[in-house]
CSV table of C-alpha atoms in Angstrom, one decimal:
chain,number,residue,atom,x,y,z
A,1,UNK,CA,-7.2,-23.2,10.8
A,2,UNK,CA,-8.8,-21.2,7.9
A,3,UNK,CA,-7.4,-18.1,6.2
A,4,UNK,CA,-9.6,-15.2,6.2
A,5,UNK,CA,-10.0,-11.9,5.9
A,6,UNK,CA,-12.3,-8.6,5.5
A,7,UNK,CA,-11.7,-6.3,2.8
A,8,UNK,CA,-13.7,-2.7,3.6
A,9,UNK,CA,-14.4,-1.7,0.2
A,10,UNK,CA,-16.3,1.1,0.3
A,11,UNK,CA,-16.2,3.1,3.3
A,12,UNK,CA,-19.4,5.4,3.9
A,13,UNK,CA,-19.1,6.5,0.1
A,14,UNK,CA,-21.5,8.8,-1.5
A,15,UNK,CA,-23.3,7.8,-4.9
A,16,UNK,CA,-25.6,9.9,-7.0
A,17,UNK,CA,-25.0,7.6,-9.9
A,18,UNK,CA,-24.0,3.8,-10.8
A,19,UNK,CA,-20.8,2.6,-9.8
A,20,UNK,CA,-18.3,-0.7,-9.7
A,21,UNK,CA,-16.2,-1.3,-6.8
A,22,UNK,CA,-12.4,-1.1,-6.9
A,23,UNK,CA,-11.2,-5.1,-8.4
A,24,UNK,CA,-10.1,-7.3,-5.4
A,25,UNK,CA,-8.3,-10.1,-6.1
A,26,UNK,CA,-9.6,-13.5,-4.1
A,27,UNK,CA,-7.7,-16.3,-5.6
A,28,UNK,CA,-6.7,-17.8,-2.6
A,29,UNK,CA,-10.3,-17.9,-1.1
A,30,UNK,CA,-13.2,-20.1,-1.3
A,31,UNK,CA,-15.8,-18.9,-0.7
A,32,UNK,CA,-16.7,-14.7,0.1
A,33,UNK,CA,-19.7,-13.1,1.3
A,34,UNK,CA,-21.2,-9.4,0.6
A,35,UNK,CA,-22.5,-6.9,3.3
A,36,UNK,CA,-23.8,-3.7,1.8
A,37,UNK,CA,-25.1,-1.3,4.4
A,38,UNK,CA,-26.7,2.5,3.2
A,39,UNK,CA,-25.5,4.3,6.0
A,40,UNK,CA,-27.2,7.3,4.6
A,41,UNK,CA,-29.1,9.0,1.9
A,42,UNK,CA,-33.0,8.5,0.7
A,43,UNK,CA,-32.1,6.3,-2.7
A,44,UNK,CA,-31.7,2.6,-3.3
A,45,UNK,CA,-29.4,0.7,-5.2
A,46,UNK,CA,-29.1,-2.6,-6.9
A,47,UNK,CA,-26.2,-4.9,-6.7
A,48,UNK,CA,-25.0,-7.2,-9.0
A,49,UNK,CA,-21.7,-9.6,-7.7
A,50,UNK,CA,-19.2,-9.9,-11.3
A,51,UNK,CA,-16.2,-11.6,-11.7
A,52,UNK,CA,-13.4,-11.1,-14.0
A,53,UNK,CA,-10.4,-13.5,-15.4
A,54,UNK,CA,-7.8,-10.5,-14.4
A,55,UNK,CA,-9.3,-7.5,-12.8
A,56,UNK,CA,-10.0,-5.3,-16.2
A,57,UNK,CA,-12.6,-7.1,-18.0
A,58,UNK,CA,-15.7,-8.1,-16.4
A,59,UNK,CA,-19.4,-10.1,-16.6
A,60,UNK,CA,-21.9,-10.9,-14.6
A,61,UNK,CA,-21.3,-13.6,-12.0
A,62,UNK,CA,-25.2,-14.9,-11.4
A,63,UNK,CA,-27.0,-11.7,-12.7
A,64,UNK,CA,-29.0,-12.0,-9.7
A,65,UNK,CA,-29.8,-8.2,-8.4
A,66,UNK,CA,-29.6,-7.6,-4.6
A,67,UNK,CA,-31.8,-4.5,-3.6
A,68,UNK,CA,-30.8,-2.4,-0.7
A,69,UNK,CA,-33.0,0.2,0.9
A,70,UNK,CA,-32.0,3.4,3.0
A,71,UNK,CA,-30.7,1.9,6.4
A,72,UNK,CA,-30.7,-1.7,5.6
A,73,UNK,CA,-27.8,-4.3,5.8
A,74,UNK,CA,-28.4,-6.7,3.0
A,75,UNK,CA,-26.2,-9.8,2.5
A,76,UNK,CA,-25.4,-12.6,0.4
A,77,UNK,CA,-22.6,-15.3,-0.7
A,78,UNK,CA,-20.8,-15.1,-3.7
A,79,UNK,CA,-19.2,-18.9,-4.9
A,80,UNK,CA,-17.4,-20.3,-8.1
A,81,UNK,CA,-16.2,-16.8,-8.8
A,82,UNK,CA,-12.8,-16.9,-10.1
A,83,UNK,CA,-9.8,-15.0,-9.1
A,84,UNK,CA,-11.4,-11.5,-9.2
A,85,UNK,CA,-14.6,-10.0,-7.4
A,86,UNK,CA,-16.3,-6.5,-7.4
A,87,UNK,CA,-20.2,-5.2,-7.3
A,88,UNK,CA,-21.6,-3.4,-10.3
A,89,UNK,CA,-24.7,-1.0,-8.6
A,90,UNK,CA,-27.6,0.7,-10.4
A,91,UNK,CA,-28.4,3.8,-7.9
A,92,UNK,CA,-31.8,5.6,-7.6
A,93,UNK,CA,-31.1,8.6,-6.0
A,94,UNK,CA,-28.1,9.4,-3.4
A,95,UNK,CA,-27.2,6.5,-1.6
A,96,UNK,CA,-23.9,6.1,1.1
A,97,UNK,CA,-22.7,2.8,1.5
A,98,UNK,CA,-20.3,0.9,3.3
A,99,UNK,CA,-19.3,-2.3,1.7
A,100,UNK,CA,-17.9,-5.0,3.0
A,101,UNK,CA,-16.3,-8.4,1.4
A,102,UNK,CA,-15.5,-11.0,3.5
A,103,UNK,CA,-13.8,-14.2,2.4
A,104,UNK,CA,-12.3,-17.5,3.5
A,105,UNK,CA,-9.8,-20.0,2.3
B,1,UNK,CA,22.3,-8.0,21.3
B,2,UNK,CA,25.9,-9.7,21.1
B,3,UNK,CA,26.6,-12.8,20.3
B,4,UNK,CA,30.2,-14.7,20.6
B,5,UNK,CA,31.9,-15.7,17.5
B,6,UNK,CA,30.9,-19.4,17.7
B,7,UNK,CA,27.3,-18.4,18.3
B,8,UNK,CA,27.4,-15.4,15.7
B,9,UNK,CA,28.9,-18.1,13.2
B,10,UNK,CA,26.1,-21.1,14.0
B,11,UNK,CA,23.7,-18.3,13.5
B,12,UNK,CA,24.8,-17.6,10.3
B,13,UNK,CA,24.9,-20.7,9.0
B,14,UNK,CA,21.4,-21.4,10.6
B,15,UNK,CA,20.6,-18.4,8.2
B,16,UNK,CA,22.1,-19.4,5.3
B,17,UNK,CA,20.6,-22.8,5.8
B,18,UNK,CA,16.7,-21.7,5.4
B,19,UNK,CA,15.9,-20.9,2.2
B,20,UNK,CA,13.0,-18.7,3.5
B,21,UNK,CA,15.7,-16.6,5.9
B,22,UNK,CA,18.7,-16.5,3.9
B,23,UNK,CA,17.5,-14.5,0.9
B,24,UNK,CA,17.4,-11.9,3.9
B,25,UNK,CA,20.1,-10.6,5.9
B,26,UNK,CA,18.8,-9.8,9.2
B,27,UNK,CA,19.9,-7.4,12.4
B,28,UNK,CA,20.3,-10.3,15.6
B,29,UNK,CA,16.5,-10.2,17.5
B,30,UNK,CA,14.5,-10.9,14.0
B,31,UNK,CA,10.9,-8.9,15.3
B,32,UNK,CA,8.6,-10.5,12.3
B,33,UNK,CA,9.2,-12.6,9.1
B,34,UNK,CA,5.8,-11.9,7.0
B,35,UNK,CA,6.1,-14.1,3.8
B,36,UNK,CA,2.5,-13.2,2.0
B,37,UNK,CA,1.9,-16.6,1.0
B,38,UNK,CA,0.6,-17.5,4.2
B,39,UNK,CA,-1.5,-14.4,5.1
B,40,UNK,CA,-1.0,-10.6,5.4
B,41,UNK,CA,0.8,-11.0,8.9
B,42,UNK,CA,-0.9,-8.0,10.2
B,43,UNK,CA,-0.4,-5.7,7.5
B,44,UNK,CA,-3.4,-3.8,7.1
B,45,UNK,CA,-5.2,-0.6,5.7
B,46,UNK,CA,-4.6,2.5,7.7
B,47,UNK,CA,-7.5,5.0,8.0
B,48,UNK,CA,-7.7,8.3,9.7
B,49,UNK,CA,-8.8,9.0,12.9
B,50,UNK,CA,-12.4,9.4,13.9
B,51,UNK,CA,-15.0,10.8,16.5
B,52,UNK,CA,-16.1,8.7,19.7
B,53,UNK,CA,-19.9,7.7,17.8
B,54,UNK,CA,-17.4,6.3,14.7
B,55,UNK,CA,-18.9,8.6,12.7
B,56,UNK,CA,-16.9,8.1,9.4
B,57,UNK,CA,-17.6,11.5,8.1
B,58,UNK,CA,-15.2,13.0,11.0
B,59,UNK,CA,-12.0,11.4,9.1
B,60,UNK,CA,-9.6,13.8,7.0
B,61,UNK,CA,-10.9,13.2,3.6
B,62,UNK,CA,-7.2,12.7,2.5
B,63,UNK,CA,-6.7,9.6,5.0
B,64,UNK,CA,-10.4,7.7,4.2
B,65,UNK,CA,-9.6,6.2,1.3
B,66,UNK,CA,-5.8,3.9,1.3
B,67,UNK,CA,-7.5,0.6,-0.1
B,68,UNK,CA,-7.5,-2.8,1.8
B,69,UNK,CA,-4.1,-4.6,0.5
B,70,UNK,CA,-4.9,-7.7,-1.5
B,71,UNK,CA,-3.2,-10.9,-1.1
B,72,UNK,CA,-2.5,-11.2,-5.0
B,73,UNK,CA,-1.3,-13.9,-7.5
B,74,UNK,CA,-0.1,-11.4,-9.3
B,75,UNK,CA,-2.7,-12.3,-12.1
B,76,UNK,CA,-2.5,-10.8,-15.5
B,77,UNK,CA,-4.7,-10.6,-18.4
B,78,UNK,CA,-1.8,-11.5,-20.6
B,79,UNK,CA,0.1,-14.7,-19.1
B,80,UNK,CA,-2.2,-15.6,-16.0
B,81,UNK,CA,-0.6,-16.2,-13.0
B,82,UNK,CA,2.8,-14.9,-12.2
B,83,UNK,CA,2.6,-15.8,-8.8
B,84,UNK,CA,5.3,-14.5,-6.1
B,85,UNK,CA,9.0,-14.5,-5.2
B,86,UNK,CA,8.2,-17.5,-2.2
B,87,UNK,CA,4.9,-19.5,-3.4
B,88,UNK,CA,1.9,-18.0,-5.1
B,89,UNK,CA,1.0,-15.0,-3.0
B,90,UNK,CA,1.8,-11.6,-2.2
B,91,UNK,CA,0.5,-8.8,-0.3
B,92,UNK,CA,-0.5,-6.0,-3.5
B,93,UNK,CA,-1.6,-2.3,-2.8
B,94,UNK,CA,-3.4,-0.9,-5.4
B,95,UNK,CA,-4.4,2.8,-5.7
B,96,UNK,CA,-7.6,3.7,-7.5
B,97,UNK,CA,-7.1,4.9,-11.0
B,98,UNK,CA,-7.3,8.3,-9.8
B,99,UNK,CA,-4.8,10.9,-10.2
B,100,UNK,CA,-2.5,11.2,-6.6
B,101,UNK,CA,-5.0,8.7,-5.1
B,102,UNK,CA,-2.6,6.3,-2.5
B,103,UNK,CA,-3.0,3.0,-0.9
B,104,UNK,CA,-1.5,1.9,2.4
B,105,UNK,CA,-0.3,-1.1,4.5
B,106,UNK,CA,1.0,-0.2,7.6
B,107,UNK,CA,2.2,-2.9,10.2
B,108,UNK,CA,2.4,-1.8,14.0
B,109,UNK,CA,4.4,-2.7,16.6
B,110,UNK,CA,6.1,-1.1,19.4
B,111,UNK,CA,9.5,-0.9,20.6
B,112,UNK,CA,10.8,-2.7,23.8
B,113,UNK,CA,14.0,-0.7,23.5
B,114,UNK,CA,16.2,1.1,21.5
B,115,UNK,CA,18.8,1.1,18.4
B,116,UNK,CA,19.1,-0.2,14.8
B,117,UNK,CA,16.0,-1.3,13.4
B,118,UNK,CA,16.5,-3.2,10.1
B,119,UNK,CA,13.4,-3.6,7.2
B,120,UNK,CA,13.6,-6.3,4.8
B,121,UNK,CA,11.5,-6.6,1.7
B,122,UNK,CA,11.1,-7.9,-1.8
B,123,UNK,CA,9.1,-5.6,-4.3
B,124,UNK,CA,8.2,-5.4,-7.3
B,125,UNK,CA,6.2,-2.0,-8.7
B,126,UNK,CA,3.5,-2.0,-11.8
B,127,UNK,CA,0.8,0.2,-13.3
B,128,UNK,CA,-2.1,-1.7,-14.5
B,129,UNK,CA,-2.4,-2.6,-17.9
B,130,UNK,CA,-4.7,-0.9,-20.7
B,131,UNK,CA,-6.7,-3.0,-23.1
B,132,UNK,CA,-7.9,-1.8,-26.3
B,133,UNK,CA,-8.3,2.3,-27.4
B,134,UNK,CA,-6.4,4.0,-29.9
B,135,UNK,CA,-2.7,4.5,-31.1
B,136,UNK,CA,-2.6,7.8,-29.2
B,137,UNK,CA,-2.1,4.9,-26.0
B,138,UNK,CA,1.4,4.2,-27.2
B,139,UNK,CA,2.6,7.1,-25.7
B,140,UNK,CA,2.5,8.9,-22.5
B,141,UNK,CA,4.6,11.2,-20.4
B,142,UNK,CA,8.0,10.0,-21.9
B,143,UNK,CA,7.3,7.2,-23.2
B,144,UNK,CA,6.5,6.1,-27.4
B,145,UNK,CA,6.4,2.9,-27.5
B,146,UNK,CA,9.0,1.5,-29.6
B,147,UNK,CA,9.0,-2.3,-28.6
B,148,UNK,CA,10.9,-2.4,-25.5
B,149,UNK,CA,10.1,0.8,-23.1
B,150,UNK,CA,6.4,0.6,-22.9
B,151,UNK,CA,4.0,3.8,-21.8
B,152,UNK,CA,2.6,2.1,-18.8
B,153,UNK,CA,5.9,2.6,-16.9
B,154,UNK,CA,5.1,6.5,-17.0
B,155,UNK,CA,1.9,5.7,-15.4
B,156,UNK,CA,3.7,4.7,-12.6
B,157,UNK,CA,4.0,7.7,-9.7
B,158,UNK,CA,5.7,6.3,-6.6
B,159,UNK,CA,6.0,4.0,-3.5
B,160,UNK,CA,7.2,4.6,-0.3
B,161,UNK,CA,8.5,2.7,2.8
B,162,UNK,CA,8.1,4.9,6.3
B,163,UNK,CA,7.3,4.9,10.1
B,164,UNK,CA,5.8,6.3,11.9
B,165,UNK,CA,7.7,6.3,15.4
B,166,UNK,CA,7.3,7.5,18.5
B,167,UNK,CA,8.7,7.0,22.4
B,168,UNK,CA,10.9,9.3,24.7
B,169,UNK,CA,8.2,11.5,26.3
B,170,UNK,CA,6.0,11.2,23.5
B,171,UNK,CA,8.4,12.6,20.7
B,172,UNK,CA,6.9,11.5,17.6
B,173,UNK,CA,9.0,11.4,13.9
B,174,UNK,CA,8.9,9.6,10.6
B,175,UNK,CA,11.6,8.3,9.0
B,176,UNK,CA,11.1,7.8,5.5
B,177,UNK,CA,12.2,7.3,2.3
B,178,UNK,CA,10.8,7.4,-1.3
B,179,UNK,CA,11.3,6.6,-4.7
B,180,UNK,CA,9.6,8.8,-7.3
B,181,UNK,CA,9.3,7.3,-10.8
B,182,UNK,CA,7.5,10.1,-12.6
B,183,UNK,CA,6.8,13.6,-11.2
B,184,UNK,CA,3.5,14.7,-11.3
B,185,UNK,CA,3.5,15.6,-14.7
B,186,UNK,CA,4.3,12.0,-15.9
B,187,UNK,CA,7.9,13.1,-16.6
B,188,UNK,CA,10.6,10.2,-15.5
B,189,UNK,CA,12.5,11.4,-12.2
B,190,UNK,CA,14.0,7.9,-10.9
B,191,UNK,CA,15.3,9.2,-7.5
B,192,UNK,CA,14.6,8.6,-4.0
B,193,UNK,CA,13.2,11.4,-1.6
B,194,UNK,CA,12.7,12.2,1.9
B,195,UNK,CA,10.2,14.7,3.4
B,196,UNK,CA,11.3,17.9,5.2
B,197,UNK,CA,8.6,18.2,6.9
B,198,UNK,CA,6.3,15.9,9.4
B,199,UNK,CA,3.3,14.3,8.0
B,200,UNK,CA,0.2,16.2,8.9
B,201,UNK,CA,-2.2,14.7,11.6
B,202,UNK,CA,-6.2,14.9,11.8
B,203,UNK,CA,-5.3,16.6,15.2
B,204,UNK,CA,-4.1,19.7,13.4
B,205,UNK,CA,-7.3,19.6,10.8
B,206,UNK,CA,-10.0,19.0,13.9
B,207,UNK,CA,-7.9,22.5,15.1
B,208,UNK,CA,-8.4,23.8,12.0
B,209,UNK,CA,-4.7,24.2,11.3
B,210,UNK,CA,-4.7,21.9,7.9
B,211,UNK,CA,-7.6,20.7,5.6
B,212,UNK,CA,-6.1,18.1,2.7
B,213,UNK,CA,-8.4,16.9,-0.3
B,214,UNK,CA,-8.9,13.8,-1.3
B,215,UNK,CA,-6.0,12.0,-3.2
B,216,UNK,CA,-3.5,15.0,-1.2
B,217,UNK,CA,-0.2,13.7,-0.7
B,218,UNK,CA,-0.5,12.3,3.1
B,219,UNK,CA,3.0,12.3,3.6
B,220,UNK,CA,3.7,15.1,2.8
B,221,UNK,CA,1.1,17.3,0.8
B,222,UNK,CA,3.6,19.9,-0.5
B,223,UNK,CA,5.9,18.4,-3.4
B,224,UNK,CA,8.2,21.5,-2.2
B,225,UNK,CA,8.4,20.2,1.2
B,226,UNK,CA,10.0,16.8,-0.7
B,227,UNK,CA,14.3,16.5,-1.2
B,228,UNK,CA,16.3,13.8,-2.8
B,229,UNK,CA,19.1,11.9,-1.4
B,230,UNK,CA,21.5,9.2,-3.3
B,231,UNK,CA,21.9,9.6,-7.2
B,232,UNK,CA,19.1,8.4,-9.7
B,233,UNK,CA,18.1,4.8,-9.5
B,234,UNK,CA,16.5,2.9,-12.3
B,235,UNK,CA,14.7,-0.5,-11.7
B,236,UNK,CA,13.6,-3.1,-13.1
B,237,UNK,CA,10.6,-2.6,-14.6
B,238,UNK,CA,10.9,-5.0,-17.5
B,239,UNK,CA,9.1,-3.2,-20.5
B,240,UNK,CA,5.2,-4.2,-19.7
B,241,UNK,CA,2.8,-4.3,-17.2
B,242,UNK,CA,2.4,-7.8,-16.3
B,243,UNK,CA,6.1,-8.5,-15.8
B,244,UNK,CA,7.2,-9.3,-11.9
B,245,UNK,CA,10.8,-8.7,-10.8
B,246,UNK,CA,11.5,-8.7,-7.4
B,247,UNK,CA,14.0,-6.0,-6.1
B,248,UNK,CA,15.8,-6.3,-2.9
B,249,UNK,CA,15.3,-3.2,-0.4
B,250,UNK,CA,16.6,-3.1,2.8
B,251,UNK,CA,16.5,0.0,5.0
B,252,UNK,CA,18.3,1.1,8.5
B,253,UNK,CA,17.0,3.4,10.8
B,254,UNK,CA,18.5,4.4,14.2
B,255,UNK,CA,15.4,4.5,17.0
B,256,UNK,CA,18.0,5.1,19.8
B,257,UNK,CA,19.1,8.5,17.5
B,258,UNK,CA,16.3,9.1,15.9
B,259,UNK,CA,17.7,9.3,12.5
B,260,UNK,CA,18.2,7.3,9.1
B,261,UNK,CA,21.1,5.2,8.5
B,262,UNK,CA,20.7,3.7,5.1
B,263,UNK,CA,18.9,2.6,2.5
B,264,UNK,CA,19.9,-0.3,0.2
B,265,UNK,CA,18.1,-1.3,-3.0
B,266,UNK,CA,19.1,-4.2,-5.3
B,267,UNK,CA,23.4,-3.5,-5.7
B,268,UNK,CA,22.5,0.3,-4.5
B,269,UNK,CA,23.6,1.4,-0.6
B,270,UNK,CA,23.0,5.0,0.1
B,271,UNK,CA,23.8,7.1,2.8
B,272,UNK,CA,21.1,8.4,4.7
B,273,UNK,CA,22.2,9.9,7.6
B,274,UNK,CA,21.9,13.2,6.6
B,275,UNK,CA,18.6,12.8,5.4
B,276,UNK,CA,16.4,14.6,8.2
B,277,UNK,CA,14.3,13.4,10.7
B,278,UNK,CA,11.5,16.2,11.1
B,279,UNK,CA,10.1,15.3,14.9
B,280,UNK,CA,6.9,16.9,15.2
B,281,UNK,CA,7.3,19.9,17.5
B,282,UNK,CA,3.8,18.7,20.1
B,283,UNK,CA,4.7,15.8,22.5
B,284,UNK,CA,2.1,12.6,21.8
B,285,UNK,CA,0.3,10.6,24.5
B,286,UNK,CA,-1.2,7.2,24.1
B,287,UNK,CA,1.8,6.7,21.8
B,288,UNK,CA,5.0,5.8,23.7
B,289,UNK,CA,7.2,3.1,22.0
B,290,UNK,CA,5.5,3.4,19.0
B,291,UNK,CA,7.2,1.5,15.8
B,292,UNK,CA,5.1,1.3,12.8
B,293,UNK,CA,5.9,0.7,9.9
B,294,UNK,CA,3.8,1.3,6.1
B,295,UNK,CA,4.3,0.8,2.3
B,296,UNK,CA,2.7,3.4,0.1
B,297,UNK,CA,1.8,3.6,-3.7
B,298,UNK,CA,0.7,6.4,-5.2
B,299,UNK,CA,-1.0,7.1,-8.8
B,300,UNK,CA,0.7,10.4,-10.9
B,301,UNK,CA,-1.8,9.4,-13.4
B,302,UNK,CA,-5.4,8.2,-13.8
B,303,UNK,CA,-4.3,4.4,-14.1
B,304,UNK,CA,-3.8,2.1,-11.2
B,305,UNK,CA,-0.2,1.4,-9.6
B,306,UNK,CA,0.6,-1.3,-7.7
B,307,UNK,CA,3.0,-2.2,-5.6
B,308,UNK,CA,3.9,-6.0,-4.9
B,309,UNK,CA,5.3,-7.4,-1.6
B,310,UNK,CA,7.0,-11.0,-1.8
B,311,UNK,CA,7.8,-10.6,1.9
B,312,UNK,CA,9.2,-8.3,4.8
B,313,UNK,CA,11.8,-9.2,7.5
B,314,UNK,CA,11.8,-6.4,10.4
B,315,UNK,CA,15.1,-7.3,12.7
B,316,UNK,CA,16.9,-4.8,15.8
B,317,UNK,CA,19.6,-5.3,17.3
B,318,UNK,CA,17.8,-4.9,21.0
């Protein structure tokens, strides 16, 4: 049977600004997946998944942005990434968010 | 639990025989073996309490925030993988880098009777490493660095082992015990503490009787309310960041007395049965038999700390 687990990385957080989730360290995984939920506020924020070779020093994984609106649950897989994942966001406005990672072996 | 000689000695050398077992030295009825290379074995992030629509908002602002453990190959930007004591993986909390911020695994169990109850572990403790910046990052709190002491080991706070028990009509009490690195001012302490007091509950902020901040001390908020017990203790922390040495910790609490026994870390045994056991002064429902058990690491400093798990053995001898 497969390892997995969910890693709650943000919990219903407020942002008025850009941030970068906390380093989480996946080297036993292959393969994660994103969930990003606003749970609140009016702004929107763009999400970016980076790795890192050990949790300090980080680039872009894909560059691809993932937009999410006030409300919505956006989601998306995250491969090839290393040993390290976070999200880098660009916030418009005030945005609460519950992020969660969810990875397999 | 008894056994008769013969069986106590086939046990032993049953033990000593398993290379995963006899690194540990367990109390007879062995409850859980967790060895982090194979998964977190139920060691999880603990959260506050919240209202019936799970309304997020409603938790204590100091108890939202304790980090999902990581199961970490103790990766470093310097040598790679270190990897673990047993294999590649072990469980890692790591705080924010946010002065007093904590992170949290707690286990839960319950208890199916009473006595000793034995915890196990192999640790290892680290701040995170800084790259880049200035000379003025060769020193901090009481550290220059001079080649061998590095300032990252002042960046460390603390890390805890606890429970959080409860049974007997719903009598509920921590046992717990602490080792302080730096006090909050970055200065090296090196001893191990106890609270005098019981850990405050979201029942007594949703009364209105306590309202913590964010990054508060949740075990117990007031450094006053913190003594020490056993003389100074310096570990290993082997001059830089990214160096892992496992210390042996192994800690005996009495469920049937409600108190401490001891504490044992690498070649270290100290007394603890006069350390108190606060009970909290309410009875508890929906919590009879209660046996949890949680690691802490907390941040004196605005750096990350970690604390490494190898693996945890929790034995009784019930």
């Amino acid at each position: 049977m497969r390892q997995s687990m969910t890693a709650v990385l943000e919990r219903d957080t407020e942002f008025a600004k850009d941030f970068g989730t906390e380093p989480y360290e996946v080297a036993w995984a292959g393969e994660a997946r994103w969930f990003v939920q606003h749970v609140d506020g009016d702004g929107t924020a763009r999400y970016v998944t980076q790795v890192s070779p050990d949790g300090i020093t980080w680039c872009d994984l894909d560059g691809t942005e993932h937009a999410v609106e006030p409300g919505a649950l956006v989601s998306w897989p995250a491969a090839g990434f290393g040993h390290w994942l976070r999200l880098r966001a660009v916030v418009d406005g005030t945005v609460r968010v519950r992020i969660h990672l969810a990875i397999k072996a | 639990m008894t056994l008769s000689d013969a069986g106590s000695d086939i046990r032993s050398a049953l033990l000593a025989a398993d290379p995963r077992l006899s690194k540990f030295k367990p109390l007879p009825r062995i409850l859980a073996f967790d060895e982090f290379d194979s998964g977190t074995h139920g060691w999880c992030e603990l959260l506050g309490n919240y209202n019936g629509r799970g309304d997020l908002s409603t938790v204590d602002a100091h108890m939202r925030d304790f980090r999902p453990p990581q199961l970490s190959a103790c990766n470093f930007f310097d040598i790679g993988t270190h990897g673990a004591m047993s294999g590649t993986y072990a469980l890692k909390l790591a705080t924010r880098p946010h002065k007093g911020h904590t992170a949290v695994a707690i286990r839960r169990l319950t208890m199916s009777g009473r006595g000793l109850v034995q915890l196990e572990t192999y640790f290892a403790f680290k701040s995170e490493a800084t790259l880049g910046g200035g000379d003025e990052l060769d020193t901090f709190g009481d550290v220059q660095w001079d080649g061998n002491t590095h300032p990252s080991e002042a960046q460390f706070g603390a890390f805890t082992v606890a429970t959080d028990l409860c049974g007997d009509g719903g009598l509920r009490y921590h046992t717990v015990a602490r080792y302080q690195n730096t006090d909050l001012d970055n200065h090296f302490t090196r001893r191990w503490m106890a609270p005098t007091v019981p850990e405050p509950t979201p029942r007594e902020h949703f009364e209105g009787k306590v309202k913590l901040e964010y990054a508060a001390d949740f075990t117990a908020p007031n450094p006053e309310d913190w003594q020490a017990f056993g003389d100074p203790q310096e570990l290993c922390y082997n001059e830089v960041p990214t160096k892992v040495n496992w210390h042996y910790l192994r800690w005996l609490v009495d469920t049937d007395a409600r108190k401490n026994v001891e504490l044992q870390v690498n070649d270290r045994v100290m007394d603890m049965r006069d350390v108190p056991v606060p009970p909290y002064e309410e009875r508890y429902e929906t919590l009879e038999n209660l046996l949890n058990f949680y690691f802490s690491v907390r941040t004196h400093s605005d750096v990350r700390n970690f604390l490494f798990l190898d693996s945890v053995l929790i034995s009784v001898d019930w």
